[in-house]
Each structure stands twice: as structure tokens, then as C-alpha cells.
PDB file of C-alpha atoms in Angstrom:
ATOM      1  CA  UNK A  79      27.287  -6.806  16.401  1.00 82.00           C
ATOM      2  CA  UNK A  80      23.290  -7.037  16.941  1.00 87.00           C
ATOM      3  CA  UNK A  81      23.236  -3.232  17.942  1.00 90.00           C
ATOM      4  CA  UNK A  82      25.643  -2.410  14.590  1.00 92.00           C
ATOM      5  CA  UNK A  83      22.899  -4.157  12.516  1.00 92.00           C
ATOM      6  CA  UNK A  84      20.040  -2.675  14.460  1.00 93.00           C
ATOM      7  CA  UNK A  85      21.552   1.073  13.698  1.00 94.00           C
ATOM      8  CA  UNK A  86      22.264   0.038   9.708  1.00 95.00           C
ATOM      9  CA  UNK A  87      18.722  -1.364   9.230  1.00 94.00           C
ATOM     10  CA  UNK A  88      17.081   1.838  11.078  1.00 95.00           C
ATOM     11  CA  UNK A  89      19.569   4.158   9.099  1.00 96.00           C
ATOM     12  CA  UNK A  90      18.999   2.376   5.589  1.00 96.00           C
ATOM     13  CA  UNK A  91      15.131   2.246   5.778  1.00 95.00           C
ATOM     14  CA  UNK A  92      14.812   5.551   7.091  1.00 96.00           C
ATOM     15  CA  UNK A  93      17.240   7.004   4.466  1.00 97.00           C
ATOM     16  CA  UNK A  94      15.496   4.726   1.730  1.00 97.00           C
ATOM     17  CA  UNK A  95      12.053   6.098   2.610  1.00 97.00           C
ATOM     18  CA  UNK A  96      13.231   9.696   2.530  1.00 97.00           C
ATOM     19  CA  UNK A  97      15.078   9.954  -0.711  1.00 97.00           C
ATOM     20  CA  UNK A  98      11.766   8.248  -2.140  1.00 97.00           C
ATOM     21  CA  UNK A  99       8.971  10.508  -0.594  1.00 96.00           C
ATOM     22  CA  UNK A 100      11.289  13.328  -1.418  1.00 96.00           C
ATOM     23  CA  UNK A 101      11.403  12.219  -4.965  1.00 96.00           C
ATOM     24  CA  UNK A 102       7.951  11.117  -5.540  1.00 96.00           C
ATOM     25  CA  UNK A 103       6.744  14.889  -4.066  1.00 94.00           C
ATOM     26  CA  UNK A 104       9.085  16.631  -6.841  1.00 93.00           C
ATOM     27  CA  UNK A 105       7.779  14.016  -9.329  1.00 93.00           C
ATOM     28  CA  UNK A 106       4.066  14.973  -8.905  1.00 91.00           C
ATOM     29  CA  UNK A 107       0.732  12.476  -8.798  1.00 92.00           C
ATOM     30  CA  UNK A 108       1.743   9.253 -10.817  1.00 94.00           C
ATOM     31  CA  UNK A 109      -0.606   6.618 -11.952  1.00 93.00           C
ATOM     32  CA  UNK A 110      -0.624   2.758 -11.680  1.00 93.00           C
ATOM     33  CA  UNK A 111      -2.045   1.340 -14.967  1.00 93.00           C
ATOM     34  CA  UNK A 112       0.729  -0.235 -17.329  1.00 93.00           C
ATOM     35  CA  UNK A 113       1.592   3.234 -18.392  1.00 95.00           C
ATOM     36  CA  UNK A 114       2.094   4.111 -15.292  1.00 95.00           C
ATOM     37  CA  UNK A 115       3.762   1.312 -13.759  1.00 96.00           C
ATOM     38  CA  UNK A 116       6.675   0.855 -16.711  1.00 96.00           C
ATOM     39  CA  UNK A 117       7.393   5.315 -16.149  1.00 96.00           C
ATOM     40  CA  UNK A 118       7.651   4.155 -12.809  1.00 96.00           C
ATOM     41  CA  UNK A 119      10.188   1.774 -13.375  1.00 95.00           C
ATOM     42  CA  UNK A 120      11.659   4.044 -15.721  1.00 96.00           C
ATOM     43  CA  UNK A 121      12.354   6.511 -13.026  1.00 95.00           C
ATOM     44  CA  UNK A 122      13.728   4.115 -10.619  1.00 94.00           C
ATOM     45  CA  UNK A 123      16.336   3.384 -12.903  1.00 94.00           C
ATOM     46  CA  UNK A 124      17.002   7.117 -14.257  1.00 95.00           C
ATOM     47  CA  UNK A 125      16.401   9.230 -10.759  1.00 95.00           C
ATOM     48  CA  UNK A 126      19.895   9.523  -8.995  1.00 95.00           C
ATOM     49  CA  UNK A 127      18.104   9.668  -5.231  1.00 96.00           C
ATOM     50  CA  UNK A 128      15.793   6.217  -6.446  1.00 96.00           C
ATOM     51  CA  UNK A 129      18.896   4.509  -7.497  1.00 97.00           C
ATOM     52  CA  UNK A 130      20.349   5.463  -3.924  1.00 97.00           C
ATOM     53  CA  UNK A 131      17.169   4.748  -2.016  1.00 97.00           C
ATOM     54  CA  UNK A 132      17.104   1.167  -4.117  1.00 95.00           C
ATOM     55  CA  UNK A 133      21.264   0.745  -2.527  1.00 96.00           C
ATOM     56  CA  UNK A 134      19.712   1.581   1.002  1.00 96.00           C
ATOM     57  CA  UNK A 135      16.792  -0.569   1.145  1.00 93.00           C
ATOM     58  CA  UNK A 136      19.107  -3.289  -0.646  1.00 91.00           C
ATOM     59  CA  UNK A 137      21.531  -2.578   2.616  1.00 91.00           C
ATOM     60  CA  UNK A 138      18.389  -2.712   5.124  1.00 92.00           C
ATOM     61  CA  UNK A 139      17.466  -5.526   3.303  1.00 87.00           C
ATOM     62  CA  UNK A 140      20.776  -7.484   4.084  1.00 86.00           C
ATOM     63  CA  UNK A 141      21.289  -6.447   7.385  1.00 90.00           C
ATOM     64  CA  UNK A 142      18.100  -7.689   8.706  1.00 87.00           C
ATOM     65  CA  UNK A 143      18.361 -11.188   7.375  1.00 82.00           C
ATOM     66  CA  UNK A 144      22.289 -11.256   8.845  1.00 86.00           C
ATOM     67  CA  UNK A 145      20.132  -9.517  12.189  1.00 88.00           C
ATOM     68  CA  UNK A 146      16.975 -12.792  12.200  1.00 82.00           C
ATOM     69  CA  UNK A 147      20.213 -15.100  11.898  1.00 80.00           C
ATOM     70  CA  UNK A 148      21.367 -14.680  15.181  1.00 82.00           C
ATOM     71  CA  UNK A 149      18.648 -12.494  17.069  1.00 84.00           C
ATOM     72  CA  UNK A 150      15.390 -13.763  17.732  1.00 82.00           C
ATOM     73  CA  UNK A 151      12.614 -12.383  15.677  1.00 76.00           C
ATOM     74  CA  UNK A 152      10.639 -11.324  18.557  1.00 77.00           C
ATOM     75  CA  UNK A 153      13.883  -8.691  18.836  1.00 84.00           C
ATOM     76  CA  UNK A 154      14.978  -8.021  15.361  1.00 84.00           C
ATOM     77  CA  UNK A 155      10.617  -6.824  14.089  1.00 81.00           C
ATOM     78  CA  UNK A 156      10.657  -4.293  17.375  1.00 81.00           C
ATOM     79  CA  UNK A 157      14.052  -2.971  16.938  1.00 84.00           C
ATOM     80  CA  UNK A 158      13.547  -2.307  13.017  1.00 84.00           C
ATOM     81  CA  UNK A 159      10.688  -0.877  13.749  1.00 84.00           C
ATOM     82  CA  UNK A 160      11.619   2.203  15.835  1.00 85.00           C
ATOM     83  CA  UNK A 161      12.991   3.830  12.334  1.00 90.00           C
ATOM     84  CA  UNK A 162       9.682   4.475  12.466  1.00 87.00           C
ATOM     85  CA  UNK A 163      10.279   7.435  14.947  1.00 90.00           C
ATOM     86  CA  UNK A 164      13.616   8.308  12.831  1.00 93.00           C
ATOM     87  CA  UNK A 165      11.361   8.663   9.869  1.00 95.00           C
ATOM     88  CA  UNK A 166       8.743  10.451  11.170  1.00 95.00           C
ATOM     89  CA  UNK A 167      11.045  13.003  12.867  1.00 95.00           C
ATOM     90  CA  UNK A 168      12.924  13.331   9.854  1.00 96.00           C
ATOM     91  CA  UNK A 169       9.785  13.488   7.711  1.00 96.00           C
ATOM     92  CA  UNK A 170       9.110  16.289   9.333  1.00 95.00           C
ATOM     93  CA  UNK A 171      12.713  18.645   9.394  1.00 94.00           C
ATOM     94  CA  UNK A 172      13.521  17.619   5.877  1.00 94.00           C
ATOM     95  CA  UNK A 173      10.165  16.918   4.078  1.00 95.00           C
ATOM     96  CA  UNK A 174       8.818  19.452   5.983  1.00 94.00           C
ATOM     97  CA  UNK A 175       5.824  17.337   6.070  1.00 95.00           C
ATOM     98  CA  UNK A 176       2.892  19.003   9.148  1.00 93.00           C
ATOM     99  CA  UNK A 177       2.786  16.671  12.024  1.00 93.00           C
ATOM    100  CA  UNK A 178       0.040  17.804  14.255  1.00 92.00           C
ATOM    101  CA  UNK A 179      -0.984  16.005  18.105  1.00 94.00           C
ATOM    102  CA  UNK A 180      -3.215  13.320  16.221  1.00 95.00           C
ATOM    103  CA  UNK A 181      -0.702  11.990  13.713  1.00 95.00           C
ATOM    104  CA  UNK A 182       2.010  12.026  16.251  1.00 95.00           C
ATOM    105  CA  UNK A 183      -0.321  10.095  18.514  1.00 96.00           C
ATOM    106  CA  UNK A 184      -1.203   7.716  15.871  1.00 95.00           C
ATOM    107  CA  UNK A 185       2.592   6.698  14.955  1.00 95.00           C
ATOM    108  CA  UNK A 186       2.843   6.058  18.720  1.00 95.00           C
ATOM    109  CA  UNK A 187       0.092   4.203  18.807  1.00 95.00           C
ATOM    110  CA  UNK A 188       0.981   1.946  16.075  1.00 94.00           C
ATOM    111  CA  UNK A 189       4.599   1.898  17.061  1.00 92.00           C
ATOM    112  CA  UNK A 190       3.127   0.393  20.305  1.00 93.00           C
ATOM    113  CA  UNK A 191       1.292  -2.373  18.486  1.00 92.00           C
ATOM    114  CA  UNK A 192       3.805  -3.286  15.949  1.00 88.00           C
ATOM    115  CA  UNK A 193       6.414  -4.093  19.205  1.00 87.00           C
ATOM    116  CA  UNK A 194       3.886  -5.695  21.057  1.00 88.00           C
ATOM    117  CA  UNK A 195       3.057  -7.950  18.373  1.00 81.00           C
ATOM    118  CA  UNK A 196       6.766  -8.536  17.600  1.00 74.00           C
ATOM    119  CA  UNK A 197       6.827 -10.036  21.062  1.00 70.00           C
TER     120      UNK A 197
ATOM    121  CA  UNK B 145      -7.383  21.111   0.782  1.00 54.00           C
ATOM    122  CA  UNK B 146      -7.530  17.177  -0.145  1.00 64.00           C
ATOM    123  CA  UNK B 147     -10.119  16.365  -2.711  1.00 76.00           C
ATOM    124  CA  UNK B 148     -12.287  13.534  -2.111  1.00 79.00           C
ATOM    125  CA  UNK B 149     -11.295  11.438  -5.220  1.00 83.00           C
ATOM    126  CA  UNK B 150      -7.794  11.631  -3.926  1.00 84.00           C
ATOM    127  CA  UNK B 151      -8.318  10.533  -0.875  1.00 88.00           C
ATOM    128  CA  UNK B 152      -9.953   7.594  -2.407  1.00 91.00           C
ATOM    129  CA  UNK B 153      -7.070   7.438  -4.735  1.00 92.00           C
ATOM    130  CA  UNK B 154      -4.714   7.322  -1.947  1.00 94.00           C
ATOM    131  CA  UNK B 155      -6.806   4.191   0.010  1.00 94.00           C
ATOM    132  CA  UNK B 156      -6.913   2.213  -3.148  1.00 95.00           C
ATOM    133  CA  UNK B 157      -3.330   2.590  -4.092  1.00 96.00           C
ATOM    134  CA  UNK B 158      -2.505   1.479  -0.036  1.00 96.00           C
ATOM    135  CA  UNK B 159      -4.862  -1.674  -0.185  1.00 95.00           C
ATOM    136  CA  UNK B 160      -3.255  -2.430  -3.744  1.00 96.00           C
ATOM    137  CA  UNK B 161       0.541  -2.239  -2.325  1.00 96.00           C
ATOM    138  CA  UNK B 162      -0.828  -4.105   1.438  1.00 94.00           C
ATOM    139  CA  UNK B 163      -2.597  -6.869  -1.141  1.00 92.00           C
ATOM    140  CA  UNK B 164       0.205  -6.934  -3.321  1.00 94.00           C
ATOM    141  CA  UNK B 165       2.963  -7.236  -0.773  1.00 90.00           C
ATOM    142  CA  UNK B 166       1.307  -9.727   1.476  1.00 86.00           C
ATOM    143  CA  UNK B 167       0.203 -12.006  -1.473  1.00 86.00           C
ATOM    144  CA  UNK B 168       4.450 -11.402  -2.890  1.00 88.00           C
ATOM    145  CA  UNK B 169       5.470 -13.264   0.482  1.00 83.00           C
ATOM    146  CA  UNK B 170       3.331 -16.012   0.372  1.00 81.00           C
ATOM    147  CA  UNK B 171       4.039 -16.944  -3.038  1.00 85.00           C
ATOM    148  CA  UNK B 172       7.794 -16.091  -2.369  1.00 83.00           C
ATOM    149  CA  UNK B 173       7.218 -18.162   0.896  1.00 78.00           C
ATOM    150  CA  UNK B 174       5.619 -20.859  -0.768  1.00 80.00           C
ATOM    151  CA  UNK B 175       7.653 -21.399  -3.719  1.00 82.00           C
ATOM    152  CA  UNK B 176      11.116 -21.554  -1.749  1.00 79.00           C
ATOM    153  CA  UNK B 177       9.205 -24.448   0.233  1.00 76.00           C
ATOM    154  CA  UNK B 178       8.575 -26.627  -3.173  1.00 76.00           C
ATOM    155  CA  UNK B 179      12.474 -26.287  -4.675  1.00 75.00           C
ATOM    156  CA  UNK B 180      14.459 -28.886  -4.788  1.00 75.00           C
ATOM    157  CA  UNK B 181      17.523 -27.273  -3.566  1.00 69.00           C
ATOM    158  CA  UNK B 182      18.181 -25.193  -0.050  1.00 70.00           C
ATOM    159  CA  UNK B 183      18.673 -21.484  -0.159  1.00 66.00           C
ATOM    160  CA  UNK B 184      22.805 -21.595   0.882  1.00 63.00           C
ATOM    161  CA  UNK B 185      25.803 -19.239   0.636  1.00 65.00           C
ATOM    162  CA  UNK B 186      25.693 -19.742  -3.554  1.00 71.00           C
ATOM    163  CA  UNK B 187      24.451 -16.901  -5.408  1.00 74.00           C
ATOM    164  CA  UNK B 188      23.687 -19.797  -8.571  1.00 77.00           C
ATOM    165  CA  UNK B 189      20.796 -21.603  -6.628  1.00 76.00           C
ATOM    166  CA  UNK B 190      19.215 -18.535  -5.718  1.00 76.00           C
ATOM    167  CA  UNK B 191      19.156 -17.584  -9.706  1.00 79.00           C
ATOM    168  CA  UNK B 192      18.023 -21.038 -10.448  1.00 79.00           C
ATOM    169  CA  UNK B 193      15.266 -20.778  -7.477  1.00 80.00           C
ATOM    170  CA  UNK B 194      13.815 -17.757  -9.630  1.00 82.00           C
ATOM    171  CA  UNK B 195      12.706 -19.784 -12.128  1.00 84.00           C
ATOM    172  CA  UNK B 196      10.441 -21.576 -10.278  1.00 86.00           C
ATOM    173  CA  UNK B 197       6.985 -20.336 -11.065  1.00 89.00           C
ATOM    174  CA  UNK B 198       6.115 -19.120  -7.114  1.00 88.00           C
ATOM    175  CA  UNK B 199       9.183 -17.800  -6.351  1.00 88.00           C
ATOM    176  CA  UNK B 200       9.041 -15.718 -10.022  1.00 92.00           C
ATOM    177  CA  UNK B 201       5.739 -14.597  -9.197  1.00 94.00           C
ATOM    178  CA  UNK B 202       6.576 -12.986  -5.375  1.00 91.00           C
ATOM    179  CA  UNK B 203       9.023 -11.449  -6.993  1.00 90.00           C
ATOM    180  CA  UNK B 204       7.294 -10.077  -9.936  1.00 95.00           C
ATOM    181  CA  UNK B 205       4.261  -9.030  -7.396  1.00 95.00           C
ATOM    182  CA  UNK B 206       7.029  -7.533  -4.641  1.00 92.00           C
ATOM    183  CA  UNK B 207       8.661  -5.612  -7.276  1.00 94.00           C
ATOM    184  CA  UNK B 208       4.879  -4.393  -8.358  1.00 96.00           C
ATOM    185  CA  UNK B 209       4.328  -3.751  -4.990  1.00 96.00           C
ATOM    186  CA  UNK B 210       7.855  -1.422  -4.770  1.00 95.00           C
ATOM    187  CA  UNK B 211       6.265   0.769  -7.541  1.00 96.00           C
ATOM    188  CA  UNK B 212       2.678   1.044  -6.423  1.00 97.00           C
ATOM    189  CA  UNK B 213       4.162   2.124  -2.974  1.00 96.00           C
ATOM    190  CA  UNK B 214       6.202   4.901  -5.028  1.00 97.00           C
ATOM    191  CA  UNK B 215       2.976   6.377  -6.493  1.00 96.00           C
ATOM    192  CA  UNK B 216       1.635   6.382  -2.994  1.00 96.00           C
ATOM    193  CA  UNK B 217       4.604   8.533  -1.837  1.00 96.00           C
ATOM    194  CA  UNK B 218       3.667  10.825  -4.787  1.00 95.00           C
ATOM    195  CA  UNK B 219      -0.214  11.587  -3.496  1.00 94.00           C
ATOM    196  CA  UNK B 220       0.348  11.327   0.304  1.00 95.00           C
ATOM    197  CA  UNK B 221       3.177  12.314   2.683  1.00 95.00           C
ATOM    198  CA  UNK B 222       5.554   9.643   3.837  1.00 96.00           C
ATOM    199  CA  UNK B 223       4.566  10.264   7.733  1.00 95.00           C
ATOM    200  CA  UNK B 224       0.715   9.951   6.868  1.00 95.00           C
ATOM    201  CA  UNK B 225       1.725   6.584   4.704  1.00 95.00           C
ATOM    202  CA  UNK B 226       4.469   4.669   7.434  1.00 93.00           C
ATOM    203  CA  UNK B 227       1.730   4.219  10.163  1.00 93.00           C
ATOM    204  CA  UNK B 228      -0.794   3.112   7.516  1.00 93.00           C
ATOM    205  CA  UNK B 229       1.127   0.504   5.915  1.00 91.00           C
ATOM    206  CA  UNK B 230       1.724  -0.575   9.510  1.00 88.00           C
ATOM    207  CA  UNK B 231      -1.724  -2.562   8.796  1.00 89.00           C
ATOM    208  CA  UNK B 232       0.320  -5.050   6.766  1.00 86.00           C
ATOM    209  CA  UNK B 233       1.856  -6.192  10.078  1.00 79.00           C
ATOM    210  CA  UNK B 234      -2.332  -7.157  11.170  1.00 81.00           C
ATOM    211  CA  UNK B 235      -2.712  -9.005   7.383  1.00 81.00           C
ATOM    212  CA  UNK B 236       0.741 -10.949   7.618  1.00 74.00           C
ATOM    213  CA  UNK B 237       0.274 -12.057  11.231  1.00 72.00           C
ATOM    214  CA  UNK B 238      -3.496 -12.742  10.223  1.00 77.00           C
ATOM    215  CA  UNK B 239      -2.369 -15.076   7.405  1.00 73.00           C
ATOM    216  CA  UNK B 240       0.145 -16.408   8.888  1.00 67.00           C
ATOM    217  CA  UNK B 241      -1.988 -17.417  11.791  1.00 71.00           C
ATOM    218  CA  UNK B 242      -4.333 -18.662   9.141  1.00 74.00           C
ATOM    219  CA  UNK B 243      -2.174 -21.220   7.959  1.00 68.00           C
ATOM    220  CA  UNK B 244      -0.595 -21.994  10.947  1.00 61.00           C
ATOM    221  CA  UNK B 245      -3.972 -22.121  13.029  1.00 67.00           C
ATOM    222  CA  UNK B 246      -2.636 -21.171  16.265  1.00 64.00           C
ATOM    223  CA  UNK B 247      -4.484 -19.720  18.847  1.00 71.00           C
ATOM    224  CA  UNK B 248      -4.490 -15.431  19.108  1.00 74.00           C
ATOM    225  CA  UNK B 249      -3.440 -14.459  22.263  1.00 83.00           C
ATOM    226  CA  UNK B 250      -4.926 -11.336  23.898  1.00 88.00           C
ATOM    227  CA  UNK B 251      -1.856  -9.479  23.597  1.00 88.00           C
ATOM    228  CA  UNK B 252      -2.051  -9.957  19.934  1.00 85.00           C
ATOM    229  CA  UNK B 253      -5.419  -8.764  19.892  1.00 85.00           C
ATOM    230  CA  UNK B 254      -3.989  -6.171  21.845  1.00 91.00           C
ATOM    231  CA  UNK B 255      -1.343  -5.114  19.110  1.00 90.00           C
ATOM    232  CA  UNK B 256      -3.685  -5.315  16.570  1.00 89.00           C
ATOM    233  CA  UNK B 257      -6.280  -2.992  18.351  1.00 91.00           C
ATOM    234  CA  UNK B 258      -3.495  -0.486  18.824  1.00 94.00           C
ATOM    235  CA  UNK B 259      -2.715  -0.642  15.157  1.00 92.00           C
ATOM    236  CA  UNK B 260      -5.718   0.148  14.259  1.00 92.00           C
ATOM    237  CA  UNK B 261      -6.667   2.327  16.388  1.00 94.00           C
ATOM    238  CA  UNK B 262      -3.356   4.582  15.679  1.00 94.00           C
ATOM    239  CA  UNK B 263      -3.777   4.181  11.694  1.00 94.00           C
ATOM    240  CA  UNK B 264      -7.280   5.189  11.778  1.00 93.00           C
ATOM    241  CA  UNK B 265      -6.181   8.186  14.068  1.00 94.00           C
ATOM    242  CA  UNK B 266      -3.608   9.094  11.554  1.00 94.00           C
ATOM    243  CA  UNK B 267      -5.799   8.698   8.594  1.00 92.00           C
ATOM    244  CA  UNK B 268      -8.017  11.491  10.329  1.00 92.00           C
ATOM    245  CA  UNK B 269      -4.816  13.555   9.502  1.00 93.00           C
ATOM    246  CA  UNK B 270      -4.558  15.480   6.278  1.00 91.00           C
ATOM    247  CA  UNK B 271      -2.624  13.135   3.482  1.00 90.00           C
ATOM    248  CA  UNK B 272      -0.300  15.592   1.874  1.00 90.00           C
ATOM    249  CA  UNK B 273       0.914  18.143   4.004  1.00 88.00           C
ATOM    250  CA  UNK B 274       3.904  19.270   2.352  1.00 80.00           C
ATOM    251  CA  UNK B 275       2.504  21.408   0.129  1.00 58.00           C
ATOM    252  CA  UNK B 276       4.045  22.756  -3.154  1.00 46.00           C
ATOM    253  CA  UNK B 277       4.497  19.986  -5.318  1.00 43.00           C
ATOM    254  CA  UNK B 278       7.146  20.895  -7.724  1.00 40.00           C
ATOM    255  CA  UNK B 279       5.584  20.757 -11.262  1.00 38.00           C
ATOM    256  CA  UNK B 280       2.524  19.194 -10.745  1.00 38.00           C
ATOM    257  CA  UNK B 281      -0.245  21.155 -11.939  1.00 34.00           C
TER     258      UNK B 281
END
């Protein structure tokens, strides 16, 4: 069950991110005065992929308080946290975002530090 | 390739959404700890919890936080952004080690060093990568 709700948090957050950085590239530079911030809203509501990424993180969202439940915390942060990787790689087929040696690094490094402090 | 005011556009949208996200969970945090009722299975005291004034204003400030992220993802690429954020980790442990006052144990500073380290190595990186923006410009 803890792996099940390890996979659906990575999956959901990774998924969630996507469908939002993929939208928010189509949807050009927004602002975040009050202008900004209520078209934001607007387009969370009205932009199929937002809606879905909204369902995902809702699902990520769920699984990892059903995950702290029963798994220690010192497990559940590290484990969530490797969608890091799944984004990153994903980022990078589907967004066809440029990751070069020193970003790549970087994520590792920080992957490193957010699962050491998890510990 | 990135303009200098965008780059500072893109650093003052991350410090608002770290700033408003970490301040969101302590309010959240702190309001849940003043109601009168416990957090259970029914969906009716977690409605009535949201009228207490903390717990309405982490939300209000966590759903703030959801949008200002989203204009982030609209200036800077989402691989350039996920190790970034990863600084929140530093703030929340940080507070909550604040309020706790417990001791920091070397491999904490450890993990925070790393973090640091890796998100100022990524911010070396060029911020938006993906190029062609449909219909911006």
C-alpha cells in the first residue's frame, strides 16, 4: 500500500506540474497585481489542462496525507520528492525544456539535500 | 536571450510564492491549533474550521500562492523553477525550527548547504529554455 501511494503522489505531482508549465508557456508572461491575479483564476477555472492539473494535485494532495498516516515522515518527504527526477526528465521530452550539465547537476544536488533533510 | 528585468521578474515572483506559501502553513498550522473541534472523518467540521480567521487566511494566502506560482511557470521553465522552489524546504524547516527551538544538526546544515548550493547552480542556468512562446509577443 505505501509503494501504491508513493507511485500516485510522484505520478499526480509530476502530471500536475506538467499540464501547468505546459499551459502557462502557451499562455505567455502573466502578471500578479489584482488584474492579474483574478485572469489567473479565471484561467484555472476555464483551461481544460488547469482544471486537470487542479484534479492531480487534488489526488497528490490526498495520497500523501493517507501516505504521513501510516509512514513516517522522514519516508513519505524523500519518497515524494524523487518526482522531482520524473519531472525534470519529463520536462525535458515533452516541454522540450534545454537541460544542460549544470542544471542537471543542480536538481541532483538539491534532490540530495531535500532527502537528507527528510531524514 | 533573458533580459535582465525578467530575470528580476522571475526572483521576485519566486520569493513572493516561497513567502506566500510558507506564511499559508503557518497560519493554516496555527489556526487548526486554536479550533475548538478536531479535524476527523466529517467533511462539516472541516467547512466550519474555515471560518476561523487563521485557517481562512492560509487558505486565502495558499490559494494566492497557487496563482503566483502559475505566473512563474509562464516566465521560467518548470525544470529551472522545481529545484528553486526547493528553497522552501530551508524556510519551512528554518521556521519550524524557530518555533520549536531545537538544536540543527550538522546533517541539516548539510541538506541545507546542498540546497543551496544546487539552486544557485541551477539559477546560473538560462530561465526559459523552451523557446517559442505561443502568442506572446
Amino acid at each position: 500500500m505505501t509503494w501504491i501511494l508513493v507511485v500516485v503522489i510522484v505520478v499526480a505531482t509530476a502530471l500536475s506540474d506538467l499540464l501547468q508549465s505546459f499551459e502557462m508557456k502557451r499562455a505567455g508572461e502573466q502578471s500578479v497585481g489584482a488584474r492579474g491575479l483574478r485572469r489567473l483564476l479565471g484561467m484555472v477555472v476555464a483551461r481544460r489542462y488547469l482544471v486537470l492539473s487542479i484534479v492531480c494535485l487534488a489526488f497528490s494532495f490526498f495520497a500523501f496525507m493517507a501516505l504521513v498516516q501510516s509512514a513516517p515522515l522522514s519516508f513519505a518527504v524523500p519518497a515524494s520528492a524523487s518526482s522531482f527526477i520524473l519531472e525534470t526528465v519529463l520536462a525535458k521530452v515533452w516541454l522540450k525544456e534545454q537541460i544542460g550539465p549544470r542544471r542537471a547537476a543542480g536538481t541532483l544536488l538539491v534532490l540530495c539535500g531535500v532527502v537528507l533533510l527528510g531524514r | 536571450m533573458t533580459s535582465p528585468s525578467k530575470t528580476k521578474r522571475t526572483y521576485f515572483l519566486l520569493a513572493l510564492f516561497l513567502a506566500l506559501r510558507a506564511f499559508g502553513n503557518l497560519s493554516l498550522a496555527w489556526g487548526t491549533k486554536h479550533l475548538p473541534e478536531t479535524l476527523a472523518a466529517d467533511p462539516m467540521v472541516y467547512l466550519r474550521s474555515m471560518l476561523d480567521p487563521g485557517v481562512a487566511a492560509g487558505i486565502v494566502m495558499l490559494i494566492v500562492a497557487m496563482l503566483v506560482r502559475l505566473a512563474l511557470l509562464s516566465v521560467a521553465d518548470l525544470s529551472f523553477i522545481l529545484p528553486m522552489t526547493a528553497i522552501g524546504y530551508v524556510l519551512a524547516a528554518a521556521l519550524g525550527r524557530f518555533f520549536l527551538q531545537e538544536p540543527v544538526s550538522l546533517r541539516r546544515w548539510l541538506a541545507v548547504g546542498l540546497i543551496f548550493a544546487g539552486a544557485a547552480l541551477v539559477g546560473s542556468t538560462p530561465q526559459a529554455t523552451s523557446g517559442k512562446i505561443e502568442g506572446a509577443q
